[in-house]
Structure formats: structure tokens, C-alpha cells
Amino acid sequence: MLNLILFGPPGSGKGTQAEKLIDKYNLKHISTGNLLRSEVSAQTQLGIEAKKFMDAGELVPDEVVIGMISNALDEHSNSVKGFIFDGFPRTVAQAEALDKLLTEKSLSISKVLSLHVSEDELVDRLLKRAKDSGRADDNEETIRNRMKVYREKTSVVADYYADQVKLADIVGEGSIEDISASICKQIDA
Ligand code: B4P
């Protein structure tokens, strides 16, 4: 099985690039952001709780997102060629939990594709996305907090996978097609 993680700061294009990869490699896309936004739209108890964190640019508690990932793995692991994890893991505790869940199914992460984009470009992209999609976490104050949370809690996840020799760095600025080509080159290597 080919199990990939798309890693990077908010707005680095994880969701955009995941869409390009799912058909090419026939993988199941698991985006914790999308799963959480579905819960928010359906106004489930989980969604009502998660919305408070998301609107403030904070991370939703680890146990909530790990539970969602565990359910998704149970549902799909016998029927797909692999997974693309997008927006997960975002903390070292989530990375450790993912390794444990995969090991229980005799699976493992194949590669972590880490998208690098400057903070000015990230803020520009997210403000633009705010105009198009009206996402509540795309106002400037929340975006700045999301960047701070990324620096403090998420960026260290890259070291976790570098230690496992699974990290591939990708230049995340330029055309969507060129970035996708760099990612595919890393996957096929
Ligand atoms: P996510 O849904 O994961 O959102 P994201 O980080 O903002 O976006 P992404 O990197 O996927 O960027 P996109 O492709 O859209 O998270 C939302 C929230 O959910 C989090 O803040 C948190 O509260 C919660 N959450 C999610 N996962 C969690 C977890 N594991 N633990 C705890 N909480 C969690 O691209 C952004 C924009 O840039 C788009 O408009 C796109 O069109 C544009 N773009 C993309 N590539 C481009 C390029 N090359 N050039 C120009 N523009 C580009």
C-alpha cells in the first residue's frame, strides 16, 4: 500500500495537491479539515465543539481527530490501494497515534511530502480563499493565529518523519501543475 502524508502550513496547498494525486495513484483522500467541516455543517455534537477551535485558528483536540482517523482507517483499509493524509498529523501526539493505528493493520507511512511556502504568500492565498469560499477561519487575525499554532505545535512533526527518513521537501510556490509534478517525482523515486 502507498500511504502518503501531505504536510505543510495552512494554505500551503495540501488539499489542492491531494486532489491531483487521488486519481493518479488511486488513493483514498483523508482530510481532517474536510471531515471536521462536514461535522460542523451537519451540526453534530463533535462539529459544534470543533467549530469553536477552528474559528479561532486553534487545533481541534488530538483525541477528537485521532478518533476520526481511526474510524476512516477501519472503514477503508481493506478496499483501497493506499491513503493520502491531508492536514493530519498536526502534532507529534497525532503522528505517534497514526503510526500505532497503521502498525495494528500491518501498514506504515511510505513518504511525507512537505510543502514549503513563504508566510506572506500563505496569508495572500488564505485571504483570497476567504473571498471565494467564505471560510470562517480565513480572516486575517485567525490566519495569523493559525501560523503561530503551526510554528509552535505542527512544524516539529517534520522532524519526527525526518528521523524515520521519510521526509521529502517540496517547493510549494509556482504553478499547481509544476508543484504536482515535483510531488509525483518524489513519490515515483
Ligand atoms: P485544513 O482544512 O487542513 O486547511 P488549510 O491548512 O487551511 O489548507 P490547505 O493547506 O489544504 O490549503 P489549500 O489547498 O486549500 O484545516 C482547517 C482547520 O481544521 C485547522 O485550522 C484546524 O482548526 C482544524 N484541523 C484540521 N486538521 C486538524 C488536525 N489534524 N488536528 C487538529 N485540528 C485540525 O490551499 C489554500 C489556497 O491556496 C486555496 O485557495 C488554493 O486555491 C490556493 N493555492 C493552492 N496552491 C496554490 C499555488 N500553487 N499557487 C497559488 N495558489 C494556490
mmCIF file with all atom_site columns, C-alpha atoms in Angstrom, residues 5-77:
data_model
loop_
_atom_site.group_PDB
_atom_site.id
_atom_site.type_symbol
_atom_site.label_atom_id
_atom_site.label_alt_id
_atom_site.label_comp_id
_atom_site.label_asym_id
_atom_site.label_entity_id
_atom_site.label_seq_id
_atom_site.pdbx_PDB_ins_code
_atom_site.Cartn_x
_atom_site.Cartn_y
_atom_site.Cartn_z
_atom_site.occupancy
_atom_site.B_iso_or_equiv
_atom_site.pdbx_formal_charge
_atom_site.auth_seq_id
_atom_site.auth_comp_id
_atom_site.auth_asym_id
_atom_site.auth_atom_id
_atom_site.pdbx_PDB_model_num
ATOM 1  C CA . ILE A 1 5  ? 1.151   12.435 4.101   1.00 0.00 ? 5  ILE A CA 1
ATOM 2  C CA . LEU A 1 6  ? 0.795   15.921 2.637   1.00 0.00 ? 6  LEU A CA 1
ATOM 3  C CA . PHE A 1 7  ? 2.384   18.191 5.200   1.00 0.00 ? 7  PHE A CA 1
ATOM 4  C CA . GLY A 1 8  ? 2.740   21.973 5.395   1.00 0.00 ? 8  GLY A CA 1
ATOM 5  C CA . PRO A 1 9  ? 1.407   25.187 6.910   1.00 0.00 ? 9  PRO A CA 1
ATOM 6  C CA . PRO A 1 10 ? -2.182  26.423 6.443   1.00 0.00 ? 10 PRO A CA 1
ATOM 7  C CA . GLY A 1 11 ? -2.704  27.414 2.818   1.00 0.00 ? 11 GLY A CA 1
ATOM 8  C CA . SER A 1 12 ? 0.357   25.560 1.509   1.00 0.00 ? 12 SER A CA 1
ATOM 9  C CA . GLY A 1 13 ? -1.844  23.665 -0.945  1.00 0.00 ? 13 GLY A CA 1
ATOM 10 C CA . LYS A 1 14 ? -2.259  20.303 0.786   1.00 0.00 ? 14 LYS A CA 1
ATOM 11 C CA . GLY A 1 15 ? -5.915  19.968 -0.254  1.00 0.00 ? 15 GLY A CA 1
ATOM 12 C CA . THR A 1 16 ? -5.198  21.309 -3.767  1.00 0.00 ? 16 THR A CA 1
ATOM 13 C CA . GLN A 1 17 ? -2.375  18.806 -4.353  1.00 0.00 ? 17 GLN A CA 1
ATOM 14 C CA . ALA A 1 18 ? -4.251  15.891 -2.748  1.00 0.00 ? 18 ALA A CA 1
ATOM 15 C CA . GLU A 1 19 ? -6.999  16.292 -5.376  1.00 0.00 ? 19 GLU A CA 1
ATOM 16 C CA . LYS A 1 20 ? -4.363  15.828 -8.130  1.00 0.00 ? 20 LYS A CA 1
ATOM 17 C CA . LEU A 1 21 ? -2.902  12.677 -6.546  1.00 0.00 ? 21 LEU A CA 1
ATOM 18 C CA . ILE A 1 22 ? -6.020  10.673 -5.674  1.00 0.00 ? 22 ILE A CA 1
ATOM 19 C CA . ASP A 1 23 ? -6.868  9.710  -9.266  1.00 0.00 ? 23 ASP A CA 1
ATOM 20 C CA . LYS A 1 24 ? -3.300  9.265  -10.473 1.00 0.00 ? 24 LYS A CA 1
ATOM 21 C CA . TYR A 1 25 ? -2.391  6.821  -7.674  1.00 0.00 ? 25 TYR A CA 1
ATOM 22 C CA . ASN A 1 26 ? -5.901  5.557  -6.858  1.00 0.00 ? 26 ASN A CA 1
ATOM 23 C CA . LEU A 1 27 ? -5.690  6.548  -3.202  1.00 0.00 ? 27 LEU A CA 1
ATOM 24 C CA . LYS A 1 28 ? -8.286  7.345  -0.556  1.00 0.00 ? 28 LYS A CA 1
ATOM 25 C CA . HIS A 1 29 ? -8.090  11.019 0.471   1.00 0.00 ? 29 HIS A CA 1
ATOM 26 C CA . ILE A 1 30 ? -8.459  11.618 4.203   1.00 0.00 ? 30 ILE A CA 1
ATOM 27 C CA . SER A 1 31 ? -8.558  15.325 5.064   1.00 0.00 ? 31 SER A CA 1
ATOM 28 C CA . THR A 1 32 ? -9.183  16.079 8.728   1.00 0.00 ? 32 THR A CA 1
ATOM 29 C CA . GLY A 1 33 ? -10.148 19.645 7.728   1.00 0.00 ? 33 GLY A CA 1
ATOM 30 C CA . ASN A 1 34 ? -12.851 18.322 5.357   1.00 0.00 ? 34 ASN A CA 1
ATOM 31 C CA . LEU A 1 35 ? -14.058 15.724 7.885   1.00 0.00 ? 35 LEU A CA 1
ATOM 32 C CA . LEU A 1 36 ? -14.330 18.422 10.563  1.00 0.00 ? 36 LEU A CA 1
ATOM 33 C CA . ARG A 1 37 ? -16.122 20.868 8.226   1.00 0.00 ? 37 ARG A CA 1
ATOM 34 C CA . SER A 1 38 ? -18.673 18.094 7.397   1.00 0.00 ? 38 SER A CA 1
ATOM 35 C CA . GLU A 1 39 ? -19.313 17.610 11.117  1.00 0.00 ? 39 GLU A CA 1
ATOM 36 C CA . VAL A 1 40 ? -19.742 21.387 11.515  1.00 0.00 ? 40 VAL A CA 1
ATOM 37 C CA . SER A 1 41 ? -22.242 21.561 8.604   1.00 0.00 ? 41 SER A CA 1
ATOM 38 C CA . ALA A 1 42 ? -24.213 18.613 9.981   1.00 0.00 ? 42 ALA A CA 1
ATOM 39 C CA . GLN A 1 43 ? -24.239 20.331 13.401  1.00 0.00 ? 43 GLN A CA 1
ATOM 40 C CA . THR A 1 44 ? -23.211 17.152 15.204  1.00 0.00 ? 44 THR A CA 1
ATOM 41 C CA . GLN A 1 45 ? -22.004 17.409 18.813  1.00 0.00 ? 45 GLN A CA 1
ATOM 42 C CA . LEU A 1 46 ? -18.435 16.856 17.561  1.00 0.00 ? 46 LEU A CA 1
ATOM 43 C CA . GLY A 1 47 ? -18.927 19.596 14.940  1.00 0.00 ? 47 GLY A CA 1
ATOM 44 C CA . ILE A 1 48 ? -20.327 22.099 17.440  1.00 0.00 ? 48 ILE A CA 1
ATOM 45 C CA . GLU A 1 49 ? -17.317 21.559 19.728  1.00 0.00 ? 49 GLU A CA 1
ATOM 46 C CA . ALA A 1 50 ? -14.779 21.554 16.858  1.00 0.00 ? 50 ALA A CA 1
ATOM 47 C CA . LYS A 1 51 ? -16.135 24.815 15.361  1.00 0.00 ? 51 LYS A CA 1
ATOM 48 C CA . LYS A 1 52 ? -15.029 26.828 18.403  1.00 0.00 ? 52 LYS A CA 1
ATOM 49 C CA . PHE A 1 53 ? -11.401 25.740 17.875  1.00 0.00 ? 53 PHE A CA 1
ATOM 50 C CA . MET A 1 54 ? -11.470 26.100 14.087  1.00 0.00 ? 54 MET A CA 1
ATOM 51 C CA . ASP A 1 55 ? -12.961 29.608 14.106  1.00 0.00 ? 55 ASP A CA 1
ATOM 52 C CA . ALA A 1 56 ? -10.211 30.723 16.494  1.00 0.00 ? 56 ALA A CA 1
ATOM 53 C CA . GLY A 1 57 ? -7.440  29.185 14.350  1.00 0.00 ? 57 GLY A CA 1
ATOM 54 C CA . GLU A 1 58 ? -6.631  26.660 17.095  1.00 0.00 ? 58 GLU A CA 1
ATOM 55 C CA . LEU A 1 59 ? -6.151  22.919 16.675  1.00 0.00 ? 59 LEU A CA 1
ATOM 56 C CA . VAL A 1 60 ? -9.071  20.656 17.499  1.00 0.00 ? 60 VAL A CA 1
ATOM 57 C CA . PRO A 1 61 ? -8.065  18.372 20.447  1.00 0.00 ? 61 PRO A CA 1
ATOM 58 C CA . ASP A 1 62 ? -5.895  15.386 19.471  1.00 0.00 ? 62 ASP A CA 1
ATOM 59 C CA . GLU A 1 63 ? -8.319  12.717 20.766  1.00 0.00 ? 63 GLU A CA 1
ATOM 60 C CA . VAL A 1 64 ? -11.100 14.038 18.500  1.00 0.00 ? 64 VAL A CA 1
ATOM 61 C CA . VAL A 1 65 ? -9.081  13.962 15.264  1.00 0.00 ? 65 VAL A CA 1
ATOM 62 C CA . ILE A 1 66 ? -7.344  10.671 16.141  1.00 0.00 ? 66 ILE A CA 1
ATOM 63 C CA . GLY A 1 67 ? -10.805 9.101  16.664  1.00 0.00 ? 67 GLY A CA 1
ATOM 64 C CA . MET A 1 68 ? -11.911 10.334 13.223  1.00 0.00 ? 68 MET A CA 1
ATOM 65 C CA . ILE A 1 69 ? -8.778  8.893  11.575  1.00 0.00 ? 69 ILE A CA 1
ATOM 66 C CA . SER A 1 70 ? -9.221  5.571  13.353  1.00 0.00 ? 70 SER A CA 1
ATOM 67 C CA . ASN A 1 71 ? -12.805 5.301  12.026  1.00 0.00 ? 71 ASN A CA 1
ATOM 68 C CA . ALA A 1 72 ? -11.712 6.212  8.486   1.00 0.00 ? 72 ALA A CA 1
ATOM 69 C CA . LEU A 1 73 ? -8.937  3.578  8.533   1.00 0.00 ? 73 LEU A CA 1
ATOM 70 C CA . ASP A 1 74 ? -11.353 0.900  9.788   1.00 0.00 ? 74 ASP A CA 1
ATOM 71 C CA . GLU A 1 75 ? -13.826 1.814  7.067   1.00 0.00 ? 75 GLU A CA 1
ATOM 72 C CA . HIS A 1 76 ? -11.438 1.812  4.082   1.00 0.00 ? 76 HIS A CA 1
ATOM 73 C CA . SER A 1 77 ? -8.227  -0.133 4.769   1.00 0.00 ? 77 SER A CA 1
#
